[in-house]
Amino acid sequence: MKQQRPLLLARSIVKSFGPTSVLKGFDLSIAAGEVHAFLGGNGAGKSTFIKIISGQHERDSGTLEFDGRELGGSSVSPVDTGAIAVVNQELALLPHLSVAENIAMPRLHRATGIYSERASRAIAVEALSLIDPQFARTSVGRLVGDLTLHERQLVEIARSLGSGAKLLLLDEPTANLTAAETGRLFAVIRRLISETNLAVLFVSHRMREIRQIADVCTIIRDGKTAVDRSPLDAITDREIVDFMGQSGEPDQRAEAQADEAIHVRSAAETESPVGDPIIVKLDDIQLEIGPGAVIGLAGAPTGPSALIEALTGIAGKTQWDIKRKGAFVKYSGPSAAARAGVGYISGDRANKGILATLPIIDNLMAARRVIERRRIARNEEIKQGQSLLDALKIRAGSLWDLPSTLSGGTQQKILVARWLTLKPHLLVLEEPTRGVDIRTKREIYALIRKLAAQGTAVVWWSTEYVELVELCDTVLAFDLSGNPTAVLRHSEVNETNLADATGMAA
Ligand SMILES: Nc1ncnc2c1ncn2[C@@H]1O[C@H](COP(=O)(O)OP(=O)(O)OP(=O)(O)O)[C@@H](O)[C@H]1O
Ligand SMILES: [Mg+2]
């Protein structure tokens, strides 16, 4: 490999949050012109390190050089000059401002400090066009608060793709994107690298993507560098997973705990017997969602979202014809759906999933409280909460910590945990493994399979075809305009058919 002076050089970085020691002498170096995959299990410290580089956290000790200068202290931060650009894992857009304002504000501030509507729109259109020209034309005037999670992710990325950055920090930018959008993002990254010698630090738990885009990888484990700048060609997936280590092979004790946690009886279990299939129909597409089935939804977000909103009582109006036991099914809202035995895990973790101001225990018990509509004894809640933490190997200080102290993937596990004890007759999941590391993904698959084996019908929307192929008996595919195009069954569920039916290459 070419010997160059690193653009970023981090040595012996140490960072703790109170008693939690996260980085324990971590080293990483990034060269100009490379895509550097930054890998590690959930809670390993990737986002923490990115926030240290981008000045959102202070390191306790260690040296950090960027472009030949020490970072931190009183000097002007490269983030403020635009030399370092960052896309954080949890998006940081202002919902009451327009797309144009969100993209342009930071840059206008740098140039003149004067806000111009026209200039903002031009900047925003240019930036968004890099990833999605059509979205650029239609979205600049819209309020960010009205966008879907998926659209917000595109806006956040566009904001970072401005001119002038030498280092781009991308903390799971593709977690909410379809394969097609990810492909466009990668094309932009490659172009910027060839034109400007940009360096990219890229966090993702999607192995295939990492191999598509990254040149080298650094793996963090137990707060230290487990693998330092290995070329990706020189390391196998298996080795990567082994180096990430962390939760260890799924151990039998945890499996037993998971069984116990799932089998906890609740009122809902008796009230929402499994058994009757749900029939969903639109034009000539018909799908039976029977007990124990794991049904995948694939394609651009519009189609799956519309069906999910209909199934979970979010949509007031729907084109879908949904019946159970011959009668139309329609709920007045998500709580009514929950009480009728329909579980829902939103893909928009930050806005529609995690209750940010409430401790972990309340987050774990939220669905049960809504369904049972009674006061559940505190002791019972604590016991169940603790057994869920153990079963899912959720690393949290205590049940009274706030979710903001948990890593992104760990927050996702909390959302899944919410429904495990309730045995809904239908569980609707939007990207439930978003941001979840490879090992933990397998644990979540196993948990969902167990629920299905007990009779819960599962509807699973994923933008990752591999996941749908691994998990689903049947997949309903949608085209780019959101129309259902095909129902694939059993051996038909493969990546080629999914790409054909959705109009989106994998
Ligand atoms: N503000 C905070 N207060 C307390 N603890 C925190 C805080 N932020 C992060 N942590 C802890 O630091 C550890 C590392 O978290 P971090 O978010 O950096 O992990 P990560 O590698 O990005 O994981 P993921 O893949 O799930 O995103 C976790 O144990 C987390 O609970
Ligand atoms: Mg993270």
Coordinates of C-alpha atoms and ligand atoms in Angstrom, one line a residue:
M1 CA 0.0 0.0 0.0
K2 CA 1.1 3.5 -0.8
Q3 CA 2.9 5.2 2.1
Q4 CA 1.3 8.6 2.7
R5 CA 1.1 10.9 5.7
P6 CA -2.3 10.2 7.2
L7 CA -5.0 12.8 6.9
L8 CA -6.3 11.9 10.3
L9 CA -4.2 10.3 13.0
A10 CA -5.7 9.3 16.3
R11 CA -3.5 7.8 19.0
S12 CA -4.4 6.4 22.4
I13 CA -7.8 8.0 22.5
V14 CA -9.5 7.5 25.9
K15 CA -13.1 8.4 26.6
S16 CA -15.5 7.5 29.4
F17 CA -19.0 8.5 30.2
G18 CA -19.1 8.5 34.0
P19 CA -18.4 4.9 35.0
T20 CA -18.7 3.6 31.5
S21 CA -15.3 3.3 29.9
V22 CA -15.8 3.3 26.1
L23 CA -12.5 4.1 24.4
K24 CA -9.4 2.7 26.2
G25 CA -6.5 3.8 24.1
F26 CA -7.9 3.6 20.6
D27 CA -5.8 4.2 17.5
L28 CA -7.0 4.9 14.0
S29 CA -5.5 6.6 10.9
I30 CA -7.1 7.6 7.7
A31 CA -5.4 8.4 4.4
A32 CA -6.6 11.0 1.9
G33 CA -8.5 9.4 -1.0
E34 CA -9.6 6.2 0.8
V35 CA -12.9 4.8 2.0
H36 CA -12.2 3.5 5.4
A37 CA -14.7 1.1 7.0
F38 CA -15.0 1.6 10.7
L39 CA -16.4 -1.7 12.1
G40 CA -17.3 -3.0 15.5
G41 CA -20.3 -4.4 17.4
N42 CA -23.2 -2.4 18.8
G43 CA -21.9 -0.2 21.7
A44 CA -18.3 -0.7 20.7
G45 CA -17.7 3.1 20.5
K46 CA -17.8 4.0 16.8
S47 CA -20.3 6.8 17.1
T48 CA -18.5 8.1 20.2
F49 CA -15.2 8.2 18.3
I50 CA -16.9 10.0 15.3
K51 CA -18.3 12.6 17.7
I52 CA -14.8 13.1 19.2
I53 CA -13.4 13.9 15.7
S54 CA -16.3 16.1 14.9
G55 CA -16.1 18.0 18.2
Q56 CA -19.4 16.8 19.6
H57 CA -17.6 15.0 22.5
E58 CA -14.3 15.8 24.1
R59 CA -11.8 13.1 24.5
D60 CA -10.4 12.4 28.0
S61 CA -6.9 11.9 26.6
G62 CA -5.0 10.9 23.5
T63 CA -3.7 12.8 20.5
L64 CA -5.8 13.6 17.4
E65 CA -4.3 15.2 14.4
F66 CA -6.1 16.3 11.2
D67 CA -4.3 17.6 8.2
G68 CA -1.1 18.0 10.2
R69 CA -2.7 20.0 13.1
E70 CA -3.8 19.0 16.5
L71 CA -7.6 19.0 16.9
G72 CA -9.4 20.5 19.8
G73 CA -8.5 23.3 22.1
S74 CA -9.1 26.9 21.0
S75 CA -8.2 26.6 17.3
V76 CA -11.0 26.9 14.7
S77 CA -12.6 23.5 14.3
P78 CA -12.4 21.9 10.8
V79 CA -16.0 21.1 11.1
D80 CA -16.8 24.9 11.2
T81 CA -14.6 25.5 8.2
G82 CA -16.2 22.6 6.3
A83 CA -13.0 20.6 6.1
I84 CA -14.6 17.8 8.1
A85 CA -18.3 16.9 7.3
V86 CA -20.4 14.5 9.3
V87 CA -23.6 12.6 9.0
N88 CA -24.5 11.4 12.5
Q89 CA -26.3 8.2 13.2
E90 CA -29.3 9.9 14.7
L91 CA -30.2 12.6 12.3
A92 CA -29.8 16.2 13.3
L93 CA -32.2 18.2 11.0
L94 CA -34.4 21.0 12.1
P95 CA -38.0 19.9 11.5
H96 CA -39.6 23.3 11.4
L97 CA -37.3 24.5 8.6
S98 CA -37.5 23.7 4.9
V99 CA -35.2 21.2 3.2
A100 CA -33.4 24.1 1.5
E101 CA -32.8 25.9 4.8
N102 CA -31.5 22.8 6.4
I103 CA -29.0 22.1 3.7
A104 CA -27.9 25.6 3.1
M105 CA -27.8 27.2 6.6
P106 CA -24.5 25.8 7.7
R107 CA -22.8 26.9 4.4
L108 CA -24.3 30.3 4.2
H109 CA -23.1 30.9 7.7
R110 CA -19.6 30.2 6.5
A111 CA -19.7 32.4 3.5
T112 CA -21.4 35.7 4.4
G113 CA -23.7 35.1 7.3
I114 CA -26.6 36.5 5.2
Y115 CA -29.5 34.3 4.4
S116 CA -30.9 34.3 0.9
E117 CA -33.9 32.2 0.0
R118 CA -32.8 31.9 -3.6
A119 CA -29.2 31.0 -2.9
S120 CA -30.4 28.4 -0.4
R121 CA -32.6 26.7 -2.9
A122 CA -29.9 26.6 -5.4
I123 CA -27.4 25.1 -3.0
A124 CA -30.0 22.6 -1.8
V125 CA -31.0 21.5 -5.3
E126 CA -27.4 21.1 -6.3
A127 CA -26.5 19.0 -3.3
L128 CA -29.6 16.8 -3.4
S129 CA -29.3 16.3 -7.2
L130 CA -26.1 14.4 -6.5
I131 CA -28.2 11.6 -5.0
D132 CA -31.7 12.0 -6.4
P133 CA -32.5 14.6 -9.0
Q134 CA -36.2 14.1 -8.9
F135 CA -36.3 14.3 -5.1
A136 CA -34.2 17.5 -5.4
R137 CA -36.8 19.2 -7.6
T138 CA -39.8 18.2 -5.6
S139 CA -38.5 18.6 -2.0
V140 CA -36.5 21.8 -1.5
G141 CA -39.5 23.8 -0.4
R142 CA -41.0 21.2 1.9
L143 CA -40.7 21.2 5.7
V144 CA -38.3 18.6 7.0
G145 CA -40.8 17.7 9.7
D146 CA -43.1 16.5 6.9
L147 CA -40.6 14.2 5.3
T148 CA -40.4 10.4 5.9
L149 CA -37.4 9.1 7.7
H150 CA -36.0 7.9 4.5
E151 CA -36.3 11.3 2.8
R152 CA -34.7 12.9 5.9
Q153 CA -31.7 10.6 5.5
L154 CA -31.2 11.8 2.0
V155 CA -31.4 15.4 3.1
E156 CA -28.8 14.8 5.8
I157 CA -26.4 13.1 3.4
A158 CA -26.8 15.9 0.8
R159 CA -26.0 18.4 3.5
S160 CA -22.7 16.8 4.1
L161 CA -21.8 16.4 0.5
G162 CA -21.0 20.0 -0.1
S163 CA -17.8 21.1 -1.7
G164 CA -14.6 21.6 0.2
A165 CA -14.6 18.7 2.7
K166 CA -11.4 16.7 3.0
L167 CA -12.8 14.1 5.4
L168 CA -16.4 12.8 5.4
L169 CA -17.6 11.0 8.5
L170 CA -20.6 8.8 7.7
D171 CA -22.1 7.0 10.7
E172 CA -24.5 4.4 9.2
P173 CA -25.7 6.6 6.4
T174 CA -27.2 3.7 4.5
A175 CA -29.2 2.2 7.3
N176 CA -32.4 3.7 5.9
L177 CA -31.7 3.6 2.2
T178 CA -32.8 1.2 -0.5
A179 CA -30.1 -0.6 -2.6
A180 CA -30.7 1.9 -5.4
E181 CA -30.1 5.0 -3.2
T182 CA -27.1 3.4 -1.6
G183 CA -25.7 2.7 -5.1
R184 CA -26.2 6.4 -6.0
L185 CA -24.5 7.5 -2.8
F186 CA -21.6 5.3 -3.5
A187 CA -21.3 6.7 -7.0
V188 CA -21.1 10.2 -5.6
I189 CA -18.5 9.2 -3.0
R190 CA -16.4 7.6 -5.7
R191 CA -16.6 10.7 -7.9
L192 CA -15.7 13.0 -5.0
I193 CA -12.7 10.9 -4.2
S194 CA -11.4 10.9 -7.7
E195 CA -12.0 14.7 -8.1
T196 CA -11.0 16.0 -4.7
N197 CA -9.1 13.1 -3.0
L198 CA -11.7 13.1 -0.3
A199 CA -11.3 10.6 2.6
V200 CA -14.3 8.8 4.0
L201 CA -14.8 7.1 7.3
F202 CA -17.8 4.8 6.8
V203 CA -19.7 2.9 9.5
S204 CA -22.1 0.2 8.4
H205 CA -23.3 -3.2 9.6
R206 CA -24.0 -4.3 6.1
M207 CA -21.2 -6.5 5.0
R208 CA -21.9 -6.4 1.3
E209 CA -21.9 -2.6 1.2
I210 CA -18.7 -2.4 3.1
R211 CA -17.1 -4.6 0.5
Q212 CA -18.6 -2.6 -2.3
I213 CA -17.2 0.8 -1.2
A214 CA -14.4 0.4 1.3
D215 CA -10.7 -0.1 0.7
V216 CA -9.5 -0.7 4.2
C217 CA -11.0 -1.4 7.6
T218 CA -10.3 -0.8 11.2
I219 CA -12.1 -2.9 13.8
I220 CA -12.8 -1.7 17.3
R221 CA -13.3 -4.1 20.2
D222 CA -13.2 -3.6 23.9
G223 CA -12.3 0.1 23.4
K224 CA -9.1 -0.7 21.5
T225 CA -8.0 -1.3 17.9
A226 CA -8.5 -5.0 17.1
V227 CA -7.6 -4.6 13.4
D228 CA -5.7 -1.6 12.2
R229 CA -6.0 -0.7 8.5
S230 CA -6.5 -4.1 7.0
P231 CA -7.2 -4.0 3.3
L232 CA -10.7 -5.5 2.8
D233 CA -9.3 -8.0 0.3
A234 CA -7.1 -9.5 3.0
I235 CA -9.9 -10.2 5.5
T236 CA -12.9 -12.5 5.3
D237 CA -16.4 -11.8 6.7
R238 CA -15.9 -14.6 9.2
E239 CA -12.7 -13.0 10.4
I240 CA -14.4 -9.6 10.7
V241 CA -17.2 -11.0 12.8
D242 CA -14.6 -12.9 15.0
F243 CA -12.5 -9.7 15.5
M244 CA -15.6 -7.8 16.4
G245 CA -16.1 -10.4 19.1
Q246 CA -18.1 -8.9 21.8
S247 CA -21.3 -10.8 22.5
G248 CA -19.6 -14.2 21.9
E249 CA -21.3 -17.2 20.3
P250 CA -25.0 -17.3 21.1
D251 CA -24.7 -19.0 24.4
Q252 CA -27.3 -21.5 25.7
R253 CA -28.0 -19.7 28.9
A254 CA -29.1 -16.6 27.0
E255 CA -31.2 -18.8 24.8
A256 CA -32.9 -20.2 27.8
Q257 CA -33.5 -16.7 29.2
A258 CA -34.9 -15.6 25.9
D259 CA -37.4 -18.5 26.0
E260 CA -38.4 -17.6 29.5
A261 CA -38.8 -13.9 28.7
I262 CA -40.9 -14.7 25.7
H263 CA -43.1 -17.1 27.6
V264 CA -44.1 -14.7 30.3
R265 CA -47.9 -14.7 30.2
S266 CA -49.9 -11.6 29.9
A267 CA -53.5 -10.6 29.6
A268 CA -53.0 -9.8 25.9
E269 CA -52.1 -13.4 25.2
T270 CA -55.5 -14.6 26.3
E271 CA -57.4 -11.8 24.6
S272 CA -55.7 -11.9 21.2
P273 CA -55.8 -15.5 20.2
V274 CA -53.8 -16.3 17.2
G275 CA -55.4 -18.3 14.4
D276 CA -57.3 -16.4 11.8
P277 CA -55.4 -15.3 8.8
I278 CA -55.6 -11.7 7.6
I279 CA -56.3 -11.3 3.9
V280 CA -55.0 -8.1 2.3
K281 CA -56.0 -7.2 -1.2
L282 CA -55.4 -4.5 -3.7
D283 CA -56.5 -4.9 -7.3
D284 CA -55.4 -8.3 -8.5
I285 CA -52.8 -8.7 -5.7
Q286 CA -53.9 -10.8 -2.8
L287 CA -52.0 -12.0 0.2
E288 CA -52.9 -14.2 3.1
I289 CA -51.1 -13.4 6.3
G290 CA -51.6 -16.6 8.3
P291 CA -50.5 -17.5 11.8
G292 CA -46.8 -18.2 12.0
A293 CA -46.0 -16.8 8.5
V294 CA -43.1 -14.5 8.1
I295 CA -44.0 -12.2 5.2
G296 CA -41.6 -9.7 3.7
L297 CA -42.3 -6.4 2.1
A298 CA -39.8 -5.2 -0.5
G299 CA -39.3 -2.2 -2.7
A300 CA -39.2 1.6 -2.6
P301 CA -40.6 2.9 0.7
T302 CA -44.0 4.3 -0.6
G303 CA -45.6 0.9 -1.2
P304 CA -44.6 -0.9 2.0
S305 CA -45.4 2.2 4.1
A306 CA -48.9 2.5 2.8
L307 CA -49.7 -1.2 3.6
I308 CA -48.1 -0.9 7.0
E309 CA -50.1 2.2 7.8
A310 CA -53.2 0.4 6.9
L311 CA -52.4 -2.7 8.9
T312 CA -51.4 -0.8 12.1
G313 CA -54.2 1.8 12.2
I314 CA -52.0 4.8 11.3
A315 CA -53.7 5.5 8.0
G316 CA -57.1 7.2 8.0
K317 CA -57.8 6.2 4.5
T318 CA -56.4 3.3 2.6
Q319 CA -56.7 1.6 -0.8
W320 CA -56.0 -1.8 0.8
D321 CA -58.9 -4.1 1.5
I322 CA -58.0 -5.9 4.8
K323 CA -60.2 -8.7 6.1
R324 CA -60.1 -11.1 9.0
K325 CA -62.7 -13.8 9.5
G326 CA -64.5 -12.3 6.5
A327 CA -65.0 -8.9 8.1
F328 CA -63.2 -5.7 7.3
V329 CA -60.4 -4.7 9.7
K330 CA -59.8 -1.1 10.4
Y331 CA -58.5 0.5 13.6
S332 CA -59.0 4.0 14.8
G333 CA -55.3 4.3 15.5
P334 CA -52.2 2.4 16.6
S335 CA -53.3 2.0 20.3
A336 CA -56.6 0.4 19.1
A337 CA -54.6 -1.8 16.8
A338 CA -52.3 -2.8 19.7
R339 CA -55.2 -3.7 21.9
A340 CA -56.6 -5.8 19.1
G341 CA -53.3 -7.7 19.1
V342 CA -51.4 -5.9 16.4
G343 CA -47.8 -5.1 17.3
Y344 CA -45.8 -2.5 15.4
I345 CA -42.2 -1.5 15.5
S346 CA -41.6 1.8 13.6
G347 CA -38.5 2.2 11.5
D348 CA -38.3 5.8 12.7
R349 CA -36.6 4.9 16.0
A350 CA -35.8 8.4 17.1
N351 CA -39.2 10.0 16.4
K352 CA -41.7 7.2 16.6
G353 CA -40.1 4.4 18.6
I354 CA -37.9 5.4 21.5
L355 CA -39.4 7.5 24.3
A356 CA -36.4 9.7 24.7
T357 CA -37.3 11.3 28.0
L358 CA -38.4 8.1 29.8
P359 CA -36.0 5.5 31.3
I360 CA -35.4 2.1 29.7
I361 CA -38.0 0.4 31.9
D362 CA -40.8 2.6 30.6
N363 CA -39.6 2.0 27.0
L364 CA -39.6 -1.8 27.6
M365 CA -43.1 -1.7 29.1
A366 CA -44.8 0.8 26.8
A367 CA -46.7 -1.6 24.6
R368 CA -47.8 -3.8 27.5
R369 CA -49.1 -0.8 29.4
V370 CA -51.1 0.4 26.4
I371 CA -52.6 -3.0 25.8
E372 CA -53.4 -4.0 29.4
R373 CA -54.7 -0.6 30.4
R374 CA -54.1 -1.3 34.0
R375 CA -51.4 -0.6 36.5
I376 CA -48.9 -3.3 36.4
A377 CA -47.1 -4.0 39.7
R378 CA -43.7 -2.3 39.7
N379 CA -41.9 -5.4 40.9
E380 CA -43.4 -7.4 38.1
E381 CA -42.3 -4.8 35.6
I382 CA -38.8 -4.7 37.0
K383 CA -38.5 -8.5 36.9
Q384 CA -39.7 -8.7 33.3
G385 CA -37.6 -5.7 32.3
Q386 CA -34.5 -7.3 33.7
S387 CA -35.1 -10.6 32.1
L388 CA -35.5 -8.9 28.7
L389 CA -32.2 -7.1 29.2
D390 CA -30.5 -10.3 30.0
A391 CA -32.2 -12.3 27.3
L392 CA -31.3 -9.8 24.6
K393 CA -27.9 -9.1 26.1
I394 CA -28.7 -5.4 26.2
R395 CA -25.8 -3.7 27.8
A396 CA -27.3 -1.0 30.0
G397 CA -26.2 0.4 33.3
S398 CA -29.7 0.1 34.8
L399 CA -33.3 0.0 33.9
W400 CA -33.5 3.7 35.0
D401 CA -30.9 5.0 32.5
L402 CA -32.2 7.1 29.6
P403 CA -32.2 5.5 26.1
S404 CA -29.8 8.3 25.0
T405 CA -27.1 6.6 26.9
L406 CA -27.4 3.5 24.7
S407 CA -25.8 2.9 21.3
G408 CA -28.1 3.0 18.2
G409 CA -28.2 -0.8 17.8
T410 CA -29.0 -1.2 21.5
Q411 CA -31.9 1.2 21.2
Q412 CA -33.2 -0.9 18.4
K413 CA -33.1 -4.0 20.6
I414 CA -35.3 -2.2 23.2
L415 CA -37.9 -1.6 20.5
V416 CA -38.0 -5.3 19.6
A417 CA -38.0 -6.3 23.3
R418 CA -41.2 -4.3 23.8
W419 CA -43.3 -6.9 21.9
L420 CA -41.6 -10.1 22.9
T421 CA -43.7 -10.8 25.9
L422 CA -47.0 -9.8 24.3
K423 CA -47.5 -12.4 21.7
P424 CA -49.5 -10.2 19.2
H425 CA -51.4 -12.1 16.5
L426 CA -49.7 -9.8 14.0
L427 CA -46.4 -8.1 14.4
V428 CA -45.4 -5.5 11.8
L429 CA -41.8 -4.5 11.7
E430 CA -40.1 -1.8 9.7
E431 CA -36.4 -2.5 9.3
P432 CA -36.1 -4.0 12.8
T433 CA -32.4 -4.7 12.3
R434 CA -31.5 -1.2 11.3
G435 CA -28.1 -0.4 12.8
V436 CA -27.9 -3.8 14.5
D437 CA -24.6 -5.6 14.3
I438 CA -24.3 -8.9 12.4
R439 CA -24.3 -11.1 15.5
T440 CA -27.2 -9.3 17.1
K441 CA -29.1 -9.4 13.8
R442 CA -29.0 -13.2 14.0
E443 CA -30.3 -13.0 17.6
I444 CA -33.2 -10.8 16.4
Y445 CA -34.0 -13.3 13.6
A446 CA -34.1 -16.1 16.1
L447 CA -36.5 -14.2 18.4
I448 CA -38.8 -13.4 15.6
R449 CA -38.8 -16.9 14.3
K450 CA -39.7 -18.0 17.9
L451 CA -42.6 -15.7 18.0
A452 CA -43.7 -17.0 14.6
A453 CA -43.4 -20.5 15.8
Q454 CA -45.8 -19.6 18.6
G455 CA -48.4 -18.4 16.0
T456 CA -47.7 -14.7 15.5
A457 CA -47.9 -13.6 11.9
V458 CA -45.0 -11.4 11.1
V459 CA -44.9 -8.7 8.4
W460 CA -41.3 -7.5 7.9
W461 CA -40.2 -4.6 5.7
S462 CA -36.6 -4.5 4.9
T463 CA -34.5 -2.7 2.3
E464 CA -31.9 -5.5 2.6
Y465 CA -32.8 -8.3 0.1
V466 CA -30.4 -10.8 1.8
E467 CA -32.4 -10.4 5.0
L468 CA -35.8 -11.0 3.2
V469 CA -34.3 -14.1 1.5
E470 CA -33.0 -15.5 4.8
L471 CA -36.2 -14.9 6.8
C472 CA -39.3 -14.8 4.7
D473 CA -41.6 -17.6 3.3
T474 CA -43.4 -15.1 1.2
V475 CA -42.5 -11.6 -0.1
L476 CA -44.8 -8.9 -1.4
A477 CA -42.9 -6.7 -3.8
F478 CA -43.7 -3.1 -4.8
D479 CA -42.5 -1.1 -7.7
L480 CA -40.9 2.4 -7.5
S481 CA -44.3 4.1 -7.6
G482 CA -45.6 2.1 -4.7
N483 CA -47.8 -0.4 -6.5
P484 CA -47.7 -4.0 -5.5
T485 CA -46.3 -6.0 -8.4
A486 CA -45.8 -9.6 -7.2
V487 CA -46.2 -12.1 -4.4
L488 CA -43.1 -14.3 -4.3
R489 CA -43.2 -17.6 -2.5
H490 CA -40.6 -20.0 -1.1
S491 CA -38.0 -20.7 -3.6
E492 CA -39.1 -17.7 -5.7
V493 CA -37.8 -15.5 -2.8
N494 CA -34.3 -14.8 -4.1
E495 CA -32.4 -11.7 -4.8
T496 CA -32.8 -11.8 -8.6
N497 CA -36.6 -12.1 -8.4
L498 CA -36.7 -9.4 -5.8
A499 CA -34.7 -7.0 -8.0
D500 CA -36.9 -7.8 -10.9
A501 CA -40.2 -7.3 -9.0
T502 CA -39.2 -4.1 -7.3
G503 CA -37.3 -2.6 -10.3
M504 CA -34.3 -2.0 -8.0
A505 CA -31.1 -3.9 -8.5
A506 CA -29.6 -5.3 -5.3
Ligands
LIG1 N1 -24.0 10.2 26.3 C1 -23.7 9.1 26.8 N2 -23.8 8.8 28.1 C2 -23.5 7.6 28.6 N3 -23.1 6.5 27.9 C3 -23.0 6.7 26.6 C4 -23.3 8.0 26.0 N4 -23.1 7.9 24.6 C5 -22.6 6.6 24.4 N5 -22.6 5.9 25.6 C6 -22.1 4.5 25.8 O1 -20.9 4.4 25.1 C7 -20.8 3.1 24.5 C8 -20.5 3.2 23.0 O2 -21.6 3.8 22.3 P1 -21.5 4.2 20.8 O3 -22.8 4.9 20.5 O4 -20.3 4.9 20.5 O5 -21.5 2.7 20.1 P2 -21.5 2.3 18.6 O6 -20.2 1.6 18.3 O7 -21.7 3.5 17.7 O8 -22.7 1.3 18.5 P3 -23.8 1.1 17.3 O9 -23.3 0.2 16.3 O10 -24.9 0.4 18.1 O11 -24.2 2.4 16.8 C9 -22.1 2.4 24.8 O12 -22.0 1.5 25.8 C10 -23.1 3.5 25.1 O13 -24.0 3.0 26.0
MG2 MG -23.3 4.1 16.6

